mmCIF file of C-alpha atoms in Angstrom:
data_model
loop_
_atom_site.group_PDB
_atom_site.id
_atom_site.type_symbol
_atom_site.label_atom_id
_atom_site.label_comp_id
_atom_site.label_asym_id
_atom_site.label_seq_id
_atom_site.Cartn_x
_atom_site.Cartn_y
_atom_site.Cartn_z
ATOM 1 C CA ALA U 1 110.850 141.165 77.435
ATOM 2 C CA GLN U 2 112.618 143.646 75.233
ATOM 3 C CA SER U 3 113.774 142.200 71.948
ATOM 4 C CA VAL U 4 114.768 143.022 68.413
ATOM 5 C CA THR U 5 114.052 140.778 65.443
ATOM 6 C CA GLN U 6 115.760 140.922 62.102
ATOM 7 C CA PRO U 7 113.904 138.265 60.097
ATOM 8 C CA ASP U 8 116.329 138.175 57.169
ATOM 9 C CA ILE U 9 119.631 136.500 57.971
ATOM 10 C CA HIS U 10 121.074 136.967 54.520
ATOM 11 C CA ILE U 11 120.018 139.188 51.574
ATOM 12 C CA THR U 12 121.533 139.476 48.119
ATOM 13 C CA VAL U 13 120.767 142.441 45.881
ATOM 14 C CA SER U 14 122.156 143.653 42.575
ATOM 15 C CA GLU U 15 124.234 146.797 42.481
ATOM 16 C CA GLY U 16 121.994 149.746 41.733
ATOM 17 C CA ALA U 17 118.861 148.028 43.091
ATOM 18 C CA SER U 18 116.895 149.312 46.024
ATOM 19 C CA LEU U 19 117.284 147.785 49.469
ATOM 20 C CA GLU U 20 115.068 147.343 52.474
ATOM 21 C CA LEU U 21 116.261 145.578 55.649
ATOM 22 C CA ARG U 22 113.583 144.702 58.157
ATOM 23 C CA CYS U 23 113.674 145.268 61.878
ATOM 24 C CA ASN U 24 110.922 144.658 64.421
ATOM 25 C CA TYR U 25 111.187 145.449 68.097
ATOM 26 C CA SER U 26 109.361 144.635 71.259
ATOM 27 C CA TYR U 27 109.587 147.316 73.909
ATOM 28 C CA GLY U 28 106.961 148.693 76.267
ATOM 29 C CA ALA U 29 108.061 152.317 76.424
ATOM 30 C CA THR U 30 109.074 154.743 73.707
ATOM 31 C CA PRO U 31 111.866 153.016 71.846
ATOM 32 C CA TYR U 32 115.144 154.582 70.904
ATOM 33 C CA LEU U 33 116.237 152.827 67.741
ATOM 34 C CA PHE U 34 119.574 152.473 65.981
ATOM 35 C CA TRP U 35 121.014 150.925 62.865
ATOM 36 C CA TYR U 36 124.687 149.947 62.810
ATOM 37 C CA VAL U 37 126.788 148.538 59.992
ATOM 38 C CA GLN U 38 129.738 146.193 60.377
ATOM 39 C CA SER U 39 132.213 145.597 57.583
ATOM 40 C CA PRO U 40 134.239 142.356 57.723
ATOM 41 C CA GLY U 41 136.792 142.439 60.531
ATOM 42 C CA GLN U 42 135.659 145.876 61.675
ATOM 43 C CA GLY U 43 133.753 147.361 64.567
ATOM 44 C CA LEU U 44 130.217 148.708 64.373
ATOM 45 C CA GLN U 45 129.543 152.061 62.769
ATOM 46 C CA LEU U 46 126.391 154.035 63.466
ATOM 47 C CA LEU U 47 124.266 154.558 60.349
ATOM 48 C CA LEU U 48 121.341 156.425 61.935
ATOM 49 C CA LYS U 49 119.208 156.699 65.027
ATOM 50 C CA TYR U 50 115.635 157.568 65.983
ATOM 51 C CA PHE U 51 114.717 159.197 69.261
ATOM 52 C CA SER U 52 111.585 161.242 68.576
ATOM 53 C CA GLY U 53 110.007 163.577 66.058
ATOM 54 C CA ASP U 54 110.052 162.918 62.341
ATOM 55 C CA THR U 55 109.561 159.202 61.835
ATOM 56 C CA LEU U 56 111.718 159.197 58.700
ATOM 57 C CA VAL U 57 115.341 159.412 59.709
ATOM 58 C CA GLN U 58 118.243 160.150 57.375
ATOM 59 C CA GLY U 59 121.629 158.625 58.013
ATOM 60 C CA ILE U 60 125.046 158.397 56.513
ATOM 61 C CA LYS U 61 125.950 156.736 53.207
ATOM 62 C CA GLY U 62 122.528 157.485 51.729
ATOM 63 C CA PHE U 63 120.592 155.293 54.165
ATOM 64 C CA GLU U 64 117.258 156.147 55.727
ATOM 65 C CA ALA U 65 114.903 154.394 58.110
ATOM 66 C CA GLU U 66 111.259 154.792 58.983
ATOM 67 C CA PHE U 67 109.816 154.288 62.432
ATOM 68 C CA LYS U 68 106.323 152.818 62.372
ATOM 69 C CA ARG U 69 104.908 152.505 65.868
ATOM 70 C CA SER U 70 101.771 150.648 64.706
ATOM 71 C CA GLN U 71 103.935 147.910 63.181
ATOM 72 C CA SER U 72 106.739 148.043 65.780
ATOM 73 C CA SER U 73 109.163 148.369 62.912
ATOM 74 C CA PHE U 74 112.221 150.381 61.999
ATOM 75 C CA ASN U 75 113.167 149.263 58.495
ATOM 76 C CA LEU U 76 116.350 150.469 56.841
ATOM 77 C CA ARG U 77 116.245 151.541 53.171
ATOM 78 C CA LYS U 78 118.547 152.694 50.448
ATOM 79 C CA PRO U 79 117.318 153.614 46.941
ATOM 80 C CA SER U 80 120.409 152.394 45.082
ATOM 81 C CA VAL U 81 122.893 149.969 46.555
ATOM 82 C CA HIS U 82 126.639 150.228 45.906
ATOM 83 C CA TRP U 83 129.088 147.315 46.047
ATOM 84 C CA SER U 84 130.694 148.925 49.081
ATOM 85 C CA ASP U 85 127.444 148.482 51.030
ATOM 86 C CA ALA U 86 128.127 144.771 51.352
ATOM 87 C CA ALA U 87 128.370 144.254 55.123
ATOM 88 C CA GLU U 88 126.369 143.076 58.095
ATOM 89 C CA TYR U 89 123.658 145.352 59.422
ATOM 90 C CA PHE U 90 122.392 145.394 62.971
ATOM 91 C CA CYS U 91 119.268 146.950 64.363
ATOM 92 C CA ALA U 92 119.264 147.839 68.059
ATOM 93 C CA VAL U 93 116.938 149.365 70.623
ATOM 94 C CA GLY U 94 118.107 151.421 73.588
ATOM 95 C CA ALA U 95 116.507 150.013 76.672
ATOM 96 C CA GLU U 96 116.469 150.244 80.416
ATOM 97 C CA TYR U 97 118.567 147.714 82.270
ATOM 98 C CA GLY U 98 118.658 147.676 86.032
ATOM 99 C CA GLY U 99 119.635 151.161 87.049
ATOM 100 C CA ALA U 100 121.081 151.962 83.658
ATOM 101 C CA THR U 101 119.037 153.350 80.873
ATOM 102 C CA ASN U 102 121.553 152.963 78.149
ATOM 103 C CA LYS U 103 121.750 149.316 77.278
ATOM 104 C CA LEU U 104 121.537 148.334 73.666
ATOM 105 C CA ILE U 105 119.597 145.239 72.668
ATOM 106 C CA PHE U 106 120.739 144.010 69.269
ATOM 107 C CA GLY U 107 119.065 141.956 66.591
ATOM 108 C CA THR U 108 120.983 139.036 65.179
ATOM 109 C CA GLY U 109 122.004 140.937 62.084
ATOM 110 C CA THR U 110 121.362 140.787 58.340
ATOM 111 C CA LEU U 111 124.262 139.992 56.040
ATOM 112 C CA LEU U 112 124.004 141.905 52.804
ATOM 113 C CA ALA U 113 125.712 140.675 49.633
ATOM 114 C CA VAL U 114 125.825 142.867 46.534
ATOM 115 C CA GLN U 115 126.000 141.325 43.079
ATOM 116 C CA PRO U 116 127.713 143.229 40.276
ATOM 117 C CA ASP Q 1 135.634 158.027 64.548
ATOM 118 C CA ALA Q 2 135.586 157.875 68.295
ATOM 119 C CA GLY Q 3 139.003 157.316 69.825
ATOM 120 C CA ILE Q 4 138.649 153.734 71.025
ATOM 121 C CA THR Q 5 141.337 151.110 70.866
ATOM 122 C CA GLN Q 6 141.257 147.518 71.973
ATOM 123 C CA SER Q 7 144.172 145.282 72.762
ATOM 124 C CA PRO Q 8 145.090 142.711 71.816
ATOM 125 C CA ARG Q 9 143.194 142.509 68.528
ATOM 126 C CA HIS Q 10 143.656 138.776 68.303
ATOM 127 C CA LYS Q 11 144.444 136.200 70.946
ATOM 128 C CA VAL Q 12 144.607 132.460 71.121
ATOM 129 C CA THR Q 13 144.730 130.894 74.544
ATOM 130 C CA GLU Q 14 144.168 127.582 76.257
ATOM 131 C CA THR Q 15 141.307 126.474 78.459
ATOM 132 C CA GLY Q 16 141.861 127.382 82.089
ATOM 133 C CA THR Q 17 144.224 130.300 81.519
ATOM 134 C CA PRO Q 18 143.428 133.835 82.615
ATOM 135 C CA VAL Q 19 142.936 136.442 79.889
ATOM 136 C CA THR Q 20 142.626 140.199 80.118
ATOM 137 C CA LEU Q 21 141.351 142.417 77.318
ATOM 138 C CA ARG Q 22 141.872 146.135 77.380
ATOM 139 C CA CYS Q 23 139.726 148.967 76.082
ATOM 140 C CA HIS Q 24 141.249 152.423 75.914
ATOM 141 C CA GLN Q 25 139.379 155.628 75.023
ATOM 142 C CA THR Q 26 140.566 159.157 74.416
ATOM 143 C CA GLU Q 27 137.086 160.756 74.431
ATOM 144 C CA ASN Q 28 136.792 161.215 78.212
ATOM 145 C CA HIS Q 29 133.396 159.505 78.057
ATOM 146 C CA ARG Q 30 131.921 158.405 81.342
ATOM 147 C CA TYR Q 31 130.309 155.188 80.239
ATOM 148 C CA MET Q 32 131.995 152.096 78.878
ATOM 149 C CA TYR Q 33 130.664 148.679 77.875
ATOM 150 C CA TRP Q 34 131.865 145.234 76.984
ATOM 151 C CA TYR Q 35 129.897 143.150 74.507
ATOM 152 C CA ARG Q 36 130.481 139.788 72.934
ATOM 153 C CA GLN Q 37 129.413 138.950 69.395
ATOM 154 C CA ASP Q 38 128.482 135.432 68.406
ATOM 155 C CA PRO Q 39 126.831 134.112 65.237
ATOM 156 C CA GLY Q 40 123.072 134.012 65.616
ATOM 157 C CA HIS Q 41 123.132 136.137 68.786
ATOM 158 C CA GLY Q 42 124.112 139.594 67.630
ATOM 159 C CA LEU Q 43 125.896 141.502 70.366
ATOM 160 C CA ARG Q 44 125.225 140.846 74.041
ATOM 161 C CA LEU Q 45 126.202 143.012 76.973
ATOM 162 C CA ILE Q 46 128.732 141.491 79.386
ATOM 163 C CA HIS Q 47 129.473 144.325 81.828
ATOM 164 C CA TYR Q 48 129.342 148.061 81.825
ATOM 165 C CA SER Q 49 130.834 150.938 83.752
ATOM 166 C CA TYR Q 50 129.253 154.221 84.707
ATOM 167 C CA GLY Q 51 132.376 155.778 86.171
ATOM 168 C CA VAL Q 52 135.747 155.077 87.691
ATOM 169 C CA LYS Q 53 135.406 152.079 89.990
ATOM 170 C CA ASP Q 54 131.655 151.869 89.184
ATOM 171 C CA THR Q 55 130.695 148.774 87.258
ATOM 172 C CA ASP Q 56 127.743 146.487 86.927
ATOM 173 C CA LYS Q 57 126.727 143.231 85.254
ATOM 174 C CA GLY Q 58 125.112 142.806 81.887
ATOM 175 C CA GLU Q 59 123.104 139.899 80.603
ATOM 176 C CA VAL Q 60 125.975 137.434 80.031
ATOM 177 C CA SER Q 61 128.363 138.270 82.862
ATOM 178 C CA ASP Q 62 129.081 134.766 84.213
ATOM 179 C CA GLY Q 63 132.787 133.946 83.961
ATOM 180 C CA TYR Q 64 133.811 137.550 83.391
ATOM 181 C CA SER Q 65 134.991 140.361 85.628
ATOM 182 C CA VAL Q 66 135.843 143.979 84.884
ATOM 183 C CA SER Q 67 137.769 146.834 86.374
ATOM 184 C CA ARG Q 68 137.996 150.519 85.744
ATOM 185 C CA SER Q 69 140.668 152.375 87.644
ATOM 186 C CA LYS Q 70 140.901 155.283 85.196
ATOM 187 C CA THR Q 71 138.345 157.014 83.025
ATOM 188 C CA GLU Q 72 140.134 155.962 79.857
ATOM 189 C CA ASP Q 73 140.625 152.242 80.559
ATOM 190 C CA PHE Q 74 138.133 149.432 80.975
ATOM 191 C CA LEU Q 75 139.518 145.921 81.449
ATOM 192 C CA LEU Q 76 137.687 142.656 80.852
ATOM 193 C CA THR Q 77 139.094 139.588 82.565
ATOM 194 C CA LEU Q 78 138.323 135.950 81.966
ATOM 195 C CA GLU Q 79 139.572 134.368 85.176
ATOM 196 C CA SER Q 80 139.715 130.867 83.680
ATOM 197 C CA ALA Q 81 138.935 130.833 80.008
ATOM 198 C CA THR Q 82 136.576 128.219 78.563
ATOM 199 C CA SER Q 83 135.863 127.264 74.966
ATOM 200 C CA SER Q 84 132.407 128.830 75.249
ATOM 201 C CA GLN Q 85 134.141 132.185 75.640
ATOM 202 C CA THR Q 86 135.581 132.001 72.148
ATOM 203 C CA SER Q 87 134.046 135.079 70.599
ATOM 204 C CA VAL Q 88 134.659 138.539 69.279
ATOM 205 C CA TYR Q 89 134.656 141.129 72.045
ATOM 206 C CA PHE Q 90 133.695 144.723 71.480
ATOM 207 C CA CYS Q 91 134.146 147.691 73.726
ATOM 208 C CA ALA Q 92 131.794 150.658 73.444
ATOM 209 C CA ILE Q 93 131.638 154.086 74.970
ATOM 210 C CA SER Q 94 128.956 156.704 75.449
ATOM 211 C CA GLY Q 95 128.870 160.082 77.063
ATOM 212 C CA ASP Q 96 125.551 160.223 78.817
ATOM 213 C CA TYR Q 97 124.461 157.114 80.697
ATOM 214 C CA ALA Q 98 121.380 158.778 81.938
ATOM 215 C CA SER Q 99 119.869 159.011 78.511
ATOM 216 C CA SER Q 100 118.810 156.125 76.328
ATOM 217 C CA THR Q 101 119.180 158.461 73.415
ATOM 218 C CA ASP Q 102 122.923 158.667 73.755
ATOM 219 C CA THR Q 103 124.835 156.904 71.051
ATOM 220 C CA GLN Q 104 127.288 154.147 71.796
ATOM 221 C CA TYR Q 105 130.497 154.095 69.748
ATOM 222 C CA PHE Q 106 132.327 150.851 69.224
ATOM 223 C CA GLY Q 107 135.922 149.816 69.168
ATOM 224 C CA PRO Q 108 137.476 147.565 66.465
ATOM 225 C CA GLY Q 109 136.993 144.353 68.450
ATOM 226 C CA THR Q 110 139.185 141.593 69.847
ATOM 227 C CA ARG Q 111 138.948 138.087 68.422
ATOM 228 C CA LEU Q 112 139.550 135.553 71.199
ATOM 229 C CA THR Q 113 139.955 131.858 70.596
ATOM 230 C CA VAL Q 114 140.052 129.459 73.543
ATOM 231 C CA LEU Q 115 141.387 126.034 72.630
#
């Protein structure tokens, strides 16, 4: 079955430190991968997406993610975290569902706290 | 930001009452989705629509129905609300259902509490 795993429920980093959020997926075909961010009380905002081509994807707010097929991973990174990055981050895979090909399967999220 | 609004943004209701949530878009996108978000589960698809009057079930559709009479509006109805339907509900839209590469854009969410 298609699934997305985010092994870290909660991460705390210091402002200015580097960040890596892990995401592993299980999907038989070529995966289409997304990272979304959710600030408290807000909807989900797309950070970046991977469809094909270059496995290192650049997104908004200085985030990047690397697709590694051999590890079934799509980890999100940022070289220097800002206090405003504190939020919940969701990894998702675009998957087939019945006759539709555009269903998103989400991980359970990683809550990021940033220490001053 | 994509033009998506949800109403109401917050609602408290009692068990057994009907509830309707509305999603309105100004992007003229063909595809619309309803998800629920619960701690420890991420977001799960309830129903989706691939055109006016064309809808289908998602993975957690029991107890929910939807309707889409206009491109811009997608309604989610809880016929008889239960406490297990206490959740945050998100609407999403996308332009190209035929492609898994198309991005889904999310509304601000509706927090529903069923007492």
